[in-house]
Amino acid sequence: MRSYSLIAPAKINLYLEIIGDRPDNYHELAMILQSISLADQIDIRAIRIETIIIRCEHPLVPPDLGNIAYRAAYLLSQEFPDALARYGGIEITIHKNIPVAAGLAGGSANAAAVLVGLDLMWELGLTQGELQQLGAKLGSDVPFCVSGGTALATGRGEILSPLPNLNHLYVVLAKYKDISISTPWAYRTYRQKLAHTYISDSESQENSRQRVNSGPMVSAIAHRDNIEIGKLLHNDLEKIVLPEYPQLLKLREAFASQSVLGTMMSGSGPTIFALTESQAQAEEVEAAVKGEMANPNLEFWIAELNSNGITVAN
Ligand code: C5P
């Protein structure tokens, strides 16, 4: 039986607006999500014993139900018990390049890769929509990670409308090794501090979604207006995370003082990214910010924006 290697790209948020509350305790969001070339590799193979084994050298990636990639394999084994009986257990090896708990959807991308890989290995013939529906049971970012590219994401983040791709742009990412941020903490604190700004009736929520859908960022993306895209980067969670972590604010300011299109925190952080128009410009910005911050705990990556969801590497 075949084994599969899958490439699982990270994502950044070009836009994240918190519209209001939802009955399921999640937040109603309007986001613009973008996949990038920084990616993990996930190898999947069948094993004789009917169990799920996760292998990963990264110390922060758990080998059990604490790992969303494990939960993805478990979910499919529950949904398709005949396939599990026919093909045996699953060994998943995660080669981590995407930093963990960084606001880059690394775990969600791994889960999406397990769904796509098991669909192939077990010959389930699921459509992309079916894979995304299963992904939504695992986490709000998983459906996007299946299809990737540039997309408007509403609802919890699982309702996706594709946008024109931005493959011509580059991004410099920076993350402090010693800062990890819990997404539930960021949203919980947002609710504690800013619930008075929430829109709760469904008609007003729909108006807010429409405002983003036909708004200036979507228009700038459609026109490939790089300057406008840079200016319109937005993330409501910065209001919570940056005051709590002054180093991140300083890092963001260091990026903003360079010749970049724009800079922003991704997701619930702590990764800060800056958009540039070329790889050379990205390298210059990285060197300048590295020099200015002079902190051995600060790690950098350069990536291209791309239109890839989960792809098969072999
Ligand atoms: O869906 P996911 O497990 O990735 O979400 C992580 C946490 O982020 C949730 O437990 C919730 O606290 C918060 N969240 C939210 N509203 C969303 C997405 C996530 O409040 N739309």
XYZ file of C-alpha atoms and ligand atoms in Angstrom:
335
model
C 0.000 0.000 0.000
C 1.198 3.508 -0.733
C 2.439 5.912 1.829
C 1.960 9.616 1.293
C 4.002 12.739 1.994
C 2.011 15.925 2.185
C 3.045 19.565 2.283
C 1.044 21.573 4.831
C 1.489 25.367 4.430
C 1.196 27.878 7.254
C -1.268 30.765 7.020
C -1.192 34.426 7.953
C -4.184 36.677 8.596
C -4.185 39.696 6.330
C -7.390 40.778 8.071
C -9.140 39.655 11.255
C -12.256 41.436 12.487
C -14.238 40.197 15.468
C -17.870 40.918 14.683
C -19.578 39.470 17.725
C -20.591 36.498 19.798
C -22.055 33.210 18.694
C -24.404 30.868 20.554
C -21.658 28.188 20.515
C -19.364 30.522 22.517
C -17.066 31.073 19.556
C -16.759 34.455 17.860
C -18.346 35.524 14.616
C -15.391 36.606 12.452
C -14.576 38.200 9.123
C -11.032 37.281 8.133
C -8.831 37.269 5.067
C -6.548 34.251 5.250
C -3.451 33.708 3.151
C -1.312 30.592 2.769
C 2.463 30.964 2.611
C 5.370 28.807 1.483
C 6.583 28.087 5.051
C 5.262 24.539 5.467
C 5.431 21.326 7.481
C 5.814 17.933 5.832
C 3.502 15.147 6.991
C 4.293 11.519 6.124
C 1.474 8.996 6.490
C 1.778 5.221 6.207
C -0.298 2.216 7.130
C 0.903 -0.026 9.963
C -0.241 -3.507 11.000
C -1.648 -2.727 14.431
C -4.943 -0.832 14.511
C -3.669 2.247 16.291
C -2.575 5.814 15.590
C 1.086 6.661 16.133
C 2.419 10.224 15.907
C 6.143 10.801 15.480
C 7.558 14.312 15.806
C 10.906 15.521 17.084
C 9.530 18.875 18.231
C 9.227 18.832 22.036
C 5.965 20.834 22.054
C 4.084 18.518 19.682
C 2.212 15.877 21.721
C 1.855 12.295 20.377
C -1.726 11.780 21.564
C -5.225 13.331 21.562
C -3.591 16.615 22.612
C -2.396 16.834 18.996
C -4.975 18.001 16.461
C -3.303 15.802 13.783
C -3.978 12.783 16.006
C -7.584 13.938 16.426
C -7.907 14.209 12.629
C -6.819 10.572 12.209
C -9.079 9.508 15.101
C -12.060 11.342 13.570
C -11.620 9.589 10.219
C -11.144 6.217 11.897
C -14.461 6.780 13.732
C -16.252 7.957 10.571
C -14.828 5.151 8.406
C -14.306 2.110 10.693
C -14.312 -0.261 7.690
C -11.282 1.543 6.219
C -9.416 1.250 9.508
C -10.204 -2.487 9.636
C -9.166 -2.963 5.985
C -6.002 -0.842 5.891
C -4.737 -1.197 9.482
C -3.412 1.554 11.733
C -1.752 4.823 10.835
C 1.725 6.184 11.473
C 1.995 9.948 11.064
C 5.426 11.602 11.016
C 5.401 15.381 11.374
C 8.461 17.292 10.134
C 7.938 20.648 11.832
C 9.067 23.854 10.165
C 6.112 26.047 11.179
C 6.630 27.400 14.714
C 4.206 25.984 17.291
C 1.505 28.137 18.993
C 2.544 31.023 16.775
C -0.700 32.215 15.146
C 0.271 30.511 11.867
C -2.206 27.592 12.010
C 0.594 25.007 12.087
C -1.508 22.451 13.993
C -4.556 23.081 11.790
C -2.416 22.601 8.669
C -1.137 19.276 10.050
C -4.717 18.146 10.721
C -5.764 19.170 7.201
C -2.830 17.158 5.785
C -3.889 14.068 7.763
C -7.446 14.369 6.357
C -6.176 14.726 2.781
C -3.557 11.963 3.218
C -5.933 9.436 4.786
C -8.561 10.169 2.122
C -5.928 9.145 -0.458
C -4.480 6.205 1.446
C -7.884 4.757 2.329
C -9.277 5.567 -1.156
C -12.304 7.277 0.398
C -12.904 9.585 -2.573
C -14.026 12.512 -0.400
C -14.590 15.864 -2.103
C -12.749 18.986 -0.951
C -16.045 20.214 0.565
C -16.463 16.961 2.515
C -12.880 17.170 3.774
C -13.541 20.752 4.870
C -16.733 19.760 6.702
C -14.775 17.122 8.609
C -12.021 19.704 9.198
C -14.503 22.150 10.757
C -15.183 19.554 13.488
C -11.497 19.726 14.434
C -10.831 23.478 14.403
C -11.924 26.742 12.818
C -8.821 27.114 10.599
C -8.724 23.517 9.314
C -11.154 24.013 6.374
C -9.025 26.900 5.064
C -5.836 24.851 5.463
C -7.320 22.134 3.198
C -7.809 24.520 0.258
C -5.330 27.343 1.043
C -4.701 30.337 -1.204
C -6.277 33.695 -0.420
C -9.789 33.535 1.027
C -12.412 35.468 2.911
C -13.394 33.415 5.955
C -16.575 34.129 7.915
C -18.648 32.360 10.555
C -16.160 30.760 12.959
C -13.664 30.948 10.101
C -14.977 27.861 8.314
C -17.162 29.569 5.662
C -14.770 30.308 2.807
C -14.959 32.403 -0.366
C -11.851 32.312 -2.549
C -10.183 35.622 -3.473
C -7.705 36.344 -6.295
C -4.244 35.076 -5.403
C -1.399 37.286 -4.158
C 1.440 34.993 -5.258
C 3.638 37.961 -6.185
C 4.185 39.097 -2.575
C 6.669 38.024 0.113
C 6.515 38.000 3.880
C 9.095 38.252 6.648
C 7.953 36.528 9.849
C 9.461 36.919 13.302
C 8.671 35.084 16.523
C 10.255 35.056 19.963
C 11.143 31.443 20.837
C 10.115 32.038 24.431
C 6.652 33.509 23.758
C 3.691 31.271 22.917
C 0.141 32.583 23.067
C -2.966 30.536 23.745
C -5.716 31.327 21.245
C -8.529 30.633 23.785
C -6.827 33.120 26.157
C -6.715 35.823 23.460
C -10.395 35.444 22.527
C -11.504 35.094 26.167
C -9.676 38.295 27.119
C -11.097 40.079 24.075
C -14.583 39.097 25.248
C -13.846 40.290 28.809
C -12.585 43.665 27.641
C -14.521 44.411 24.462
C -17.835 42.531 24.604
C -19.584 45.931 24.611
C -18.493 46.372 20.962
C -20.067 43.046 19.872
C -22.851 42.990 17.350
C -25.328 40.265 18.251
C -28.375 40.440 15.974
C -28.012 38.347 12.858
C -28.983 41.101 10.412
C -26.294 43.482 11.710
C -23.774 40.640 11.700
C -24.617 39.956 8.045
C -24.168 43.679 7.284
C -20.718 43.572 8.894
C -19.731 40.540 6.818
C -20.953 42.290 3.673
C -19.003 45.422 4.607
C -15.800 43.368 4.650
C -16.779 41.346 1.575
C -17.311 44.446 -0.542
C -14.821 46.565 1.401
C -11.471 48.189 0.636
C -9.211 45.188 1.486
C -11.059 42.813 -0.835
C -10.997 45.518 -3.505
C -7.235 46.100 -3.007
C -6.626 42.342 -3.371
C -8.755 42.209 -6.541
C -6.733 45.103 -8.009
C -3.406 43.738 -6.716
C -2.863 47.154 -5.161
C 0.110 46.203 -2.970
C 0.353 49.584 -1.224
C -3.316 49.502 -0.205
C -3.094 45.855 0.909
C -0.187 46.823 3.163
C -2.055 49.809 4.606
C -5.258 47.858 5.235
C -3.738 44.947 7.196
C -5.853 44.614 10.330
C -6.143 42.314 13.337
C -8.534 43.037 16.234
C -6.631 40.618 18.504
C -3.681 43.036 18.501
C -5.760 45.150 20.925
C -5.423 42.384 23.523
C -2.050 40.824 22.772
C 0.202 43.849 22.125
C -0.483 45.685 25.414
C 0.203 42.417 27.277
C 3.475 41.747 25.403
C 5.419 45.035 24.929
C 8.252 43.152 23.126
C 5.814 42.330 20.337
C 4.817 45.971 20.020
C 8.514 46.905 19.762
C 9.067 44.236 17.132
C 6.076 45.493 15.157
C 7.445 49.047 15.370
C 10.851 47.839 14.154
C 9.189 46.302 11.074
C 7.049 49.409 10.530
C 10.172 51.617 10.432
C 11.526 49.604 7.457
C 10.545 49.848 3.838
C 7.661 47.345 4.021
C 4.149 47.388 2.580
C 2.721 46.850 6.050
C 3.158 44.884 9.252
C 0.755 43.029 11.542
C 0.412 40.244 14.106
C -0.888 36.972 12.652
C -3.923 35.319 14.299
C -3.637 35.392 18.081
C 0.118 35.896 17.761
C 2.849 36.053 18.752
C 4.228 35.975 15.179
C 4.618 39.433 13.653
C 4.895 39.609 9.880
C 5.723 42.276 7.308
C 4.741 42.181 3.630
C 7.259 43.088 0.932
C 7.220 43.227 -2.858
C 10.346 41.134 -3.427
C 12.523 38.469 -1.841
C 15.484 40.894 -1.845
C 13.445 43.485 0.053
C 12.350 40.794 2.532
C 16.000 39.851 3.125
C 16.968 43.490 3.711
C 14.123 43.963 6.189
C 15.029 40.754 8.022
C 18.688 41.839 8.350
C 17.745 45.322 9.564
C 15.197 44.165 12.166
C 17.492 41.356 13.349
C 20.263 43.933 13.849
C 18.000 46.409 15.614
C 16.397 43.904 17.983
C 19.658 41.930 18.595
C 17.868 39.194 20.542
C 19.009 35.545 20.201
C 15.474 34.415 21.075
C 14.022 36.072 18.006
C 13.655 33.745 14.983
C 12.983 34.882 11.412
C 11.577 33.269 8.271
C 11.039 34.554 4.748
C 8.200 33.052 2.712
C 6.242 33.655 -0.459
C 2.501 34.120 -0.412
C 1.090 31.194 -2.382
C -2.128 29.596 -3.536
C -1.473 26.140 -2.109
C -3.632 24.168 0.235
C -2.485 20.666 1.147
C -0.461 19.179 -1.697
C 1.007 15.717 -2.202
C 4.810 15.731 -2.284
C 5.396 12.236 -3.701
O -11.466 26.420 16.495
P -10.189 26.446 17.243
O -10.025 25.232 18.140
O -8.984 26.688 16.412
O -10.291 27.689 18.209
C -9.428 27.878 19.291
C -10.076 28.819 20.289
O -10.173 30.123 19.721
C -11.491 28.445 20.669
O -11.495 27.614 21.775
C -12.102 29.792 20.998
O -11.739 30.138 22.306
C -11.379 30.742 20.072
N -12.139 31.065 18.860
C -13.244 31.892 18.947
N -13.946 32.180 17.809
C -13.566 31.678 16.616
C -12.438 30.847 16.504
C -11.743 30.566 17.658
O -13.602 32.367 20.022
N -14.279 31.991 15.537
